[in-house]
Short mmCIF file of C-alpha atoms in Angstrom, two decimals:
data_model
loop_
_atom_site.label_atom_id
_atom_site.label_comp_id
_atom_site.label_asym_id
_atom_site.label_seq_id
_atom_site.Cartn_x
_atom_site.Cartn_y
_atom_site.Cartn_z
CA MET A 10 15.56 9.33 17.43
CA GLN A 11 11.96 10.15 18.15
CA SER A 12 9.18 9.63 15.58
CA ARG A 13 5.99 11.74 15.50
CA VAL A 14 2.96 11.87 13.35
CA VAL A 15 1.47 15.16 12.40
CA THR A 16 -1.71 15.91 10.55
CA ARG A 17 -1.01 19.36 9.12
CA ASP A 18 -0.31 20.19 5.49
CA PRO A 19 3.28 19.43 4.58
CA TRP A 20 4.36 23.06 3.78
CA ASP A 21 3.30 24.17 7.27
CA VAL A 22 5.65 21.65 8.98
CA GLU A 23 8.81 23.13 10.46
CA THR A 24 11.83 20.86 9.64
CA ASP A 25 15.35 20.77 8.03
CA VAL A 26 14.16 18.49 5.09
CA LEU A 27 10.68 17.62 3.75
CA ALA A 28 10.74 14.48 1.57
CA ILE A 29 7.91 13.85 -0.74
CA PRO A 30 7.12 10.66 -2.87
CA ILE A 31 7.06 11.23 -6.59
CA ALA A 32 5.40 8.55 -8.88
CA SER A 33 6.82 7.62 -12.19
CA ASP A 34 3.49 6.87 -13.89
CA GLU A 35 1.49 9.44 -15.54
CA GLU A 36 -1.84 7.76 -16.54
CA GLU A 37 -3.62 9.33 -19.52
CA GLY A 38 -7.00 10.75 -18.74
CA ARG A 39 -6.75 10.36 -15.00
CA GLY A 40 -8.21 13.24 -12.75
CA GLN A 41 -5.95 15.15 -10.68
CA SER A 42 -5.37 13.37 -7.29
CA ALA A 43 -4.55 14.95 -3.84
CA ALA A 44 -0.86 14.01 -4.43
CA ASP A 45 -0.85 15.77 -7.79
CA GLU A 46 -2.46 18.86 -6.20
CA LEU A 47 0.26 18.75 -3.57
CA GLU A 48 3.00 18.51 -6.07
CA ALA A 49 1.37 21.39 -7.99
CA GLU A 50 1.19 23.47 -4.77
CA LEU A 51 4.80 22.89 -3.85
CA ASP A 52 5.90 23.66 -7.37
CA ARG A 53 3.97 27.09 -7.19
CA ARG A 54 5.73 27.78 -3.94
CA LEU A 55 9.20 26.87 -5.33
CA GLY A 56 8.58 28.98 -8.45
CA GLY A 57 8.21 26.18 -10.92
CA VAL A 58 11.51 24.29 -9.89
CA LEU A 59 9.71 20.92 -9.48
CA GLY A 60 8.27 21.10 -13.10
CA ASP A 61 11.74 22.03 -14.33
CA LEU A 62 13.48 19.13 -12.65
CA ARG A 63 10.80 16.87 -14.20
CA ARG A 64 11.30 18.17 -17.51
CA ILE A 65 15.10 17.70 -17.60
CA GLY A 66 14.82 14.31 -15.90
CA GLU A 67 16.53 15.13 -12.63
CA VAL A 68 13.28 14.03 -10.84
CA SER A 69 11.54 11.28 -12.87
CA GLY A 70 9.78 9.17 -10.15
CA LYS A 71 12.03 6.36 -10.74
CA ALA A 72 12.22 4.46 -7.49
CA TYR A 73 14.76 5.83 -4.86
CA GLY A 74 16.15 8.60 -7.01
CA GLY A 75 15.89 12.17 -5.55
CA ALA A 76 17.26 15.74 -5.54
CA LEU A 77 17.63 18.40 -2.96
CA VAL A 78 15.89 21.62 -3.60
CA ARG A 79 15.91 24.86 -1.42
CA GLY A 80 12.70 25.33 0.34
CA ALA A 81 10.68 28.44 -0.14
CA GLU A 82 7.34 29.69 1.23
CA MET A 83 7.17 26.65 3.56
CA GLY A 84 8.39 25.52 6.95
CA ALA A 85 11.14 23.11 5.47
CA ALA A 86 14.53 24.58 4.83
CA TRP A 87 14.99 21.99 1.98
CA LEU A 88 12.63 19.73 -0.11
CA LEU A 89 13.63 16.27 -1.25
CA PRO A 90 11.31 14.91 -4.04
CA MET A 91 12.07 11.14 -3.89
CA GLY A 92 10.95 8.63 -6.63
CA ILE A 93 8.71 5.78 -5.54
CA GLY A 94 8.07 4.21 -8.90
CA LYS A 95 4.59 3.41 -10.21
CA VAL A 96 1.87 3.76 -7.74
CA ALA A 97 0.16 0.48 -8.57
CA GLU A 98 3.37 -1.27 -7.75
CA VAL A 99 4.01 0.10 -4.34
CA ASP A 100 4.07 -2.72 -1.82
CA ARG A 101 5.39 -3.13 1.73
CA LEU A 102 9.02 -3.61 0.55
CA THR A 103 8.93 -0.47 -1.65
CA LEU A 104 7.87 1.63 1.36
CA VAL A 105 10.66 0.32 3.56
CA ARG A 106 13.17 0.99 0.80
CA PHE A 107 11.72 4.39 0.20
CA GLY A 108 12.19 5.39 3.88
CA ALA A 109 15.77 3.97 3.78
CA ALA A 110 16.47 5.81 0.46
CA VAL A 111 15.41 9.16 1.87
CA GLU A 112 17.83 8.78 4.76
CA ARG A 113 20.67 7.50 2.65
CA ARG A 114 20.25 10.31 0.15
CA LEU A 115 20.92 12.71 3.04
CA GLY A 116 24.36 10.96 3.78
CA GLY A 117 26.94 13.45 4.86
CA ARG A 118 24.48 16.30 5.30
CA LEU A 119 23.82 18.03 8.66
CA VAL A 120 20.02 17.11 9.17
CA LYS A 121 18.39 16.89 12.55
CA ARG A 122 14.66 17.03 11.65
CA LEU A 123 13.36 15.10 8.81
CA ALA A 124 9.80 15.09 7.63
CA ILE A 125 8.29 12.70 5.11
CA TYR A 126 4.87 13.36 3.42
CA LEU A 127 2.70 10.36 3.01
CA PRO A 128 -0.43 11.08 0.79
CA ALA A 129 -3.41 8.72 0.71
CA SER A 130 -2.55 7.75 -2.75
CA ILE A 131 0.50 5.95 -1.62
CA ALA A 132 -1.72 3.36 -0.03
CA ALA A 133 -4.36 3.34 -2.91
CA GLY A 134 -5.74 0.21 -4.66
CA THR A 135 -4.49 -3.12 -3.52
CA GLY A 136 -1.40 -1.69 -1.82
CA PRO A 137 -0.72 -1.30 1.95
CA GLY A 138 -2.97 1.00 4.05
CA ILE A 139 -1.80 4.45 5.28
CA GLY A 140 -1.14 2.80 8.82
CA ASP A 141 1.05 0.24 7.09
CA ALA A 142 2.84 3.13 5.06
CA VAL A 143 3.56 5.04 8.37
CA GLU A 144 5.03 2.02 10.01
CA LEU A 145 7.05 0.78 6.93
CA VAL A 146 8.47 4.13 6.05
CA THR A 147 9.47 4.79 9.70
CA ARG A 148 11.11 1.44 9.82
CA GLY A 149 12.93 2.07 6.50
CA VAL A 150 14.35 5.41 7.77
CA VAL A 151 15.44 3.89 10.94
CA GLU A 152 17.26 0.99 9.05
CA GLY A 153 18.68 3.42 6.64
CA THR A 154 20.55 5.13 9.56
CA ALA A 155 22.78 1.98 9.99
CA GLU A 156 26.32 2.51 8.50
CA PRO A 157 28.43 -0.66 8.47
CA GLY A 158 31.52 1.37 7.80
CA ALA A 159 31.23 3.10 11.25
CA ILE A 160 31.57 -0.02 13.19
CA TYR A 161 35.47 -0.02 13.20
CA ARG A 162 36.00 3.65 12.04
CA GLU A 163 35.74 6.78 14.10
CA ALA A 164 34.00 8.68 11.48
CA VAL A 165 32.45 8.00 7.90
CA GLU A 166 32.04 11.31 5.88
CA THR A 167 29.03 9.92 3.89
CA ALA A 168 27.43 8.42 6.79
CA PRO A 169 23.49 9.04 7.02
CA PRO A 170 22.51 11.83 9.42
CA GLU A 171 21.77 11.09 13.14
CA LEU A 172 18.31 12.34 13.32
CA ASP A 173 16.78 13.92 16.50
CA GLU A 174 13.22 13.73 15.27
CA LEU A 175 11.37 12.00 12.28
CA LEU A 176 8.02 13.51 11.37
CA LEU A 177 5.47 11.53 9.34
CA VAL A 178 3.19 13.90 7.67
CA VAL A 179 -0.35 12.55 7.05
CA PRO A 180 -2.89 15.40 6.65
CA GLY A 181 -6.30 14.49 8.05
CA GLY A 182 -5.17 11.28 9.45
CA ASP A 183 -5.89 9.65 12.88
CA GLU A 184 -2.91 10.93 14.75
CA SER A 185 -3.24 8.68 17.77
CA ALA A 186 -3.66 5.45 15.76
CA LEU A 187 -1.03 6.38 13.25
CA GLN A 188 1.49 7.27 16.00
CA ALA A 189 1.24 3.78 17.46
CA ARG A 190 2.20 2.43 13.97
CA ALA A 191 5.03 4.87 13.77
CA ASP A 192 6.39 3.74 17.16
CA ARG A 193 5.96 0.07 15.99
CA GLY A 194 8.06 0.71 12.97
CA ARG A 195 10.78 2.53 14.97
CA VAL A 196 11.15 -0.35 17.39
CA ILE A 197 11.31 -2.96 14.50
CA GLY A 198 13.93 -0.83 12.81
CA GLU A 199 16.07 -0.43 15.81
CA GLY A 200 15.88 -4.34 16.45
CA ALA A 201 16.92 -4.89 12.88
CA ASN A 202 19.96 -2.52 13.13
CA ARG A 203 21.00 -4.19 16.38
CA ALA A 204 21.03 -7.63 14.72
CA ARG A 205 22.63 -6.25 11.69
CA ARG A 206 25.41 -4.70 13.58
CA LEU A 207 26.22 -7.93 15.44
CA SER A 208 26.25 -9.84 12.04
CA GLN A 209 28.53 -7.26 10.49
CA ARG A 210 31.10 -7.31 13.35
CA ALA A 211 34.23 -9.53 12.77
CA SER A 212 34.23 -13.08 14.06
CA ASN A 213 37.16 -12.49 16.20
CA ASP A 214 35.20 -9.61 17.71
CA VAL A 215 31.90 -11.46 18.40
CA SER A 216 32.64 -14.82 19.81
CA PRO A 217 29.91 -17.15 21.17
CA GLU A 218 30.52 -15.79 24.63
CA VAL A 219 30.18 -12.16 23.48
CA LEU A 220 26.92 -13.08 21.69
CA ALA A 221 25.64 -14.65 24.84
CA ASP A 222 26.56 -11.41 26.81
CA GLU A 223 24.63 -9.38 24.15
CA ALA A 224 21.63 -11.68 24.63
CA THR A 225 21.88 -11.46 28.45
CA ALA A 226 21.99 -7.59 28.22
CA LEU A 227 18.88 -7.61 26.04
CA ALA A 228 16.99 -9.91 28.41
CA LYS A 229 17.73 -7.58 31.31
CA ARG A 230 16.56 -4.47 29.29
CA TYR A 231 13.34 -5.89 28.10
CA GLY A 232 12.30 -8.33 30.82
CA LEU A 233 13.03 -11.62 28.99
CA ALA A 234 14.07 -14.90 30.46
CA VAL A 235 17.64 -16.00 29.28
CA GLU A 236 19.39 -19.27 29.44
CA VAL A 237 23.00 -19.65 28.32
CA HIS A 238 24.23 -23.23 28.10
CA GLY A 239 27.97 -24.34 27.41
CA PRO A 240 29.57 -27.44 25.89
CA GLU A 241 28.87 -29.83 28.72
CA TRP A 242 25.14 -29.16 28.58
CA ALA A 243 25.14 -29.55 24.77
CA THR A 244 27.02 -32.95 25.03
CA GLU A 245 24.44 -34.19 27.58
CA GLN A 246 21.62 -33.29 25.14
CA GLY A 247 23.31 -35.37 22.32
CA MET A 248 23.92 -32.23 20.08
CA GLY A 249 26.76 -33.92 18.11
CA MET A 250 26.72 -31.76 15.19
CA PHE A 251 26.72 -28.57 17.26
CA MET A 252 29.71 -29.77 19.17
CA ALA A 253 31.45 -30.84 16.14
CA VAL A 254 31.34 -27.34 14.68
CA GLY A 255 32.27 -25.78 18.04
CA ARG A 256 35.43 -27.82 18.30
CA GLY A 257 36.85 -26.16 15.35
CA SER A 258 37.54 -22.97 17.43
CA ASP A 259 39.29 -22.12 20.56
CA ASN A 260 36.01 -20.22 21.58
CA PRO A 261 33.64 -22.82 23.15
CA PRO A 262 30.05 -22.79 21.69
CA ARG A 263 27.06 -21.28 23.56
CA PHE A 264 23.53 -22.41 23.23
CA ILE A 265 21.35 -19.30 24.00
CA VAL A 266 17.63 -19.36 24.82
CA LEU A 267 15.52 -16.12 25.12
CA ARG A 268 12.02 -16.36 26.28
CA SER A 269 9.09 -14.01 26.39
CA GLY A 270 6.65 -15.15 28.88
CA GLU A 271 6.46 -18.34 30.88
CA ARG A 272 7.93 -21.62 29.63
CA GLY A 273 5.50 -23.17 27.15
CA ALA A 274 3.28 -20.11 27.08
CA SER A 275 1.42 -19.69 23.73
CA ALA A 276 0.01 -16.68 21.92
CA GLY A 277 -3.72 -15.67 22.18
CA ASN A 278 -4.43 -17.95 19.23
CA GLY A 279 -2.94 -20.91 20.94
CA ARG A 280 0.26 -20.99 18.83
CA LEU A 281 3.89 -21.31 20.23
CA LEU A 282 6.23 -19.23 18.27
CA ALA A 283 9.85 -20.04 18.12
CA MET A 284 12.71 -18.41 16.06
CA VAL A 285 15.90 -20.45 15.66
CA GLY A 286 19.27 -19.18 14.62
CA LYS A 287 22.49 -20.93 13.86
CA GLY A 288 24.67 -18.66 15.94
CA VAL A 289 27.97 -20.09 14.40
CA THR A 290 31.07 -17.71 14.60
CA PHE A 291 32.88 -18.71 11.35
CA ASP A 292 33.08 -22.57 10.99
CA SER A 293 36.82 -22.87 10.16
CA GLY A 294 36.65 -26.79 10.18
CA GLY A 295 35.82 -26.83 6.50
CA ILE A 296 37.86 -24.02 5.39
CA SER A 297 40.02 -26.22 3.14
CA ILE A 298 37.06 -27.22 1.06
CA LYS A 299 35.51 -23.79 0.75
CA PRO A 300 36.28 -21.29 -2.06
CA ALA A 301 38.39 -18.32 -1.14
CA ASP A 302 36.09 -16.00 -3.07
CA ARG A 303 34.12 -13.72 -0.50
CA MET A 304 35.24 -15.85 2.44
CA GLU A 305 35.35 -12.64 4.48
CA GLU A 306 31.62 -12.51 4.52
CA MET A 307 31.40 -15.82 6.32
CA LYS A 308 31.21 -13.79 9.45
CA MET A 309 27.62 -13.63 8.58
CA ASP A 310 27.30 -17.39 9.71
CA LYS A 311 26.50 -16.12 13.12
CA THR A 312 23.20 -14.84 11.88
CA GLY A 313 21.92 -18.33 10.85
#
């Protein structure tokens, strides 16, 4: 999927679906904002449909609730008003979830181009800036494409659509700067989905050796240094607990190190950053003292 920032008015964007955030709060006495004016213009083009949906409660602005409406007098074939809650409460997590909710709402639909309008008001007050909004919503859409049910099935009818292009619509924005933020959000989302897919695969599918193979493939693709150590090395290092857990399986443990930069290299601020994960593929040694409830989820042990 490609992500692209456009700075035109949302009704001029050619797309399959145009999603717009709808706030739930209607503050008394406030002046009409740009977002309000946009909603009014869209409502005019749709012949009053948005207003009707608000009046009957089909579109209330409640976070992550939305309805598909046939487009009219605009470049989008369909419009998706999607609730984002109260504007003052919009934070980074809200924006990620908003993007994911848009993608999930389109589950089972044939959509190749999705546009999301991001008004300046979405980043007003003490909330994230518009650059943050572009990055986080992009990340949310990408993460929303992940469908756990498709890991071991050929097809899932309600799976979110496989998009060719995501358009972030920010009228009057700095296209170059915002494009960099959209690219960053897409990369983070893709990385999160890869990690989630590994964690959601069964333990008899992803053994320590398979996990090491995945890490090695990532290292080759992105130019990272990789080290994969087996039981003998771990024993020499005195890693008794690591080896004790590993003995509970026929699959020997692997200690995996991925490194960006030279050994001991630090960031520009002098800090050395390390992320440590447990990487256990279901510790069966203590199965007799673990409750049976939700034991099937213990495959997530390998995510640390």
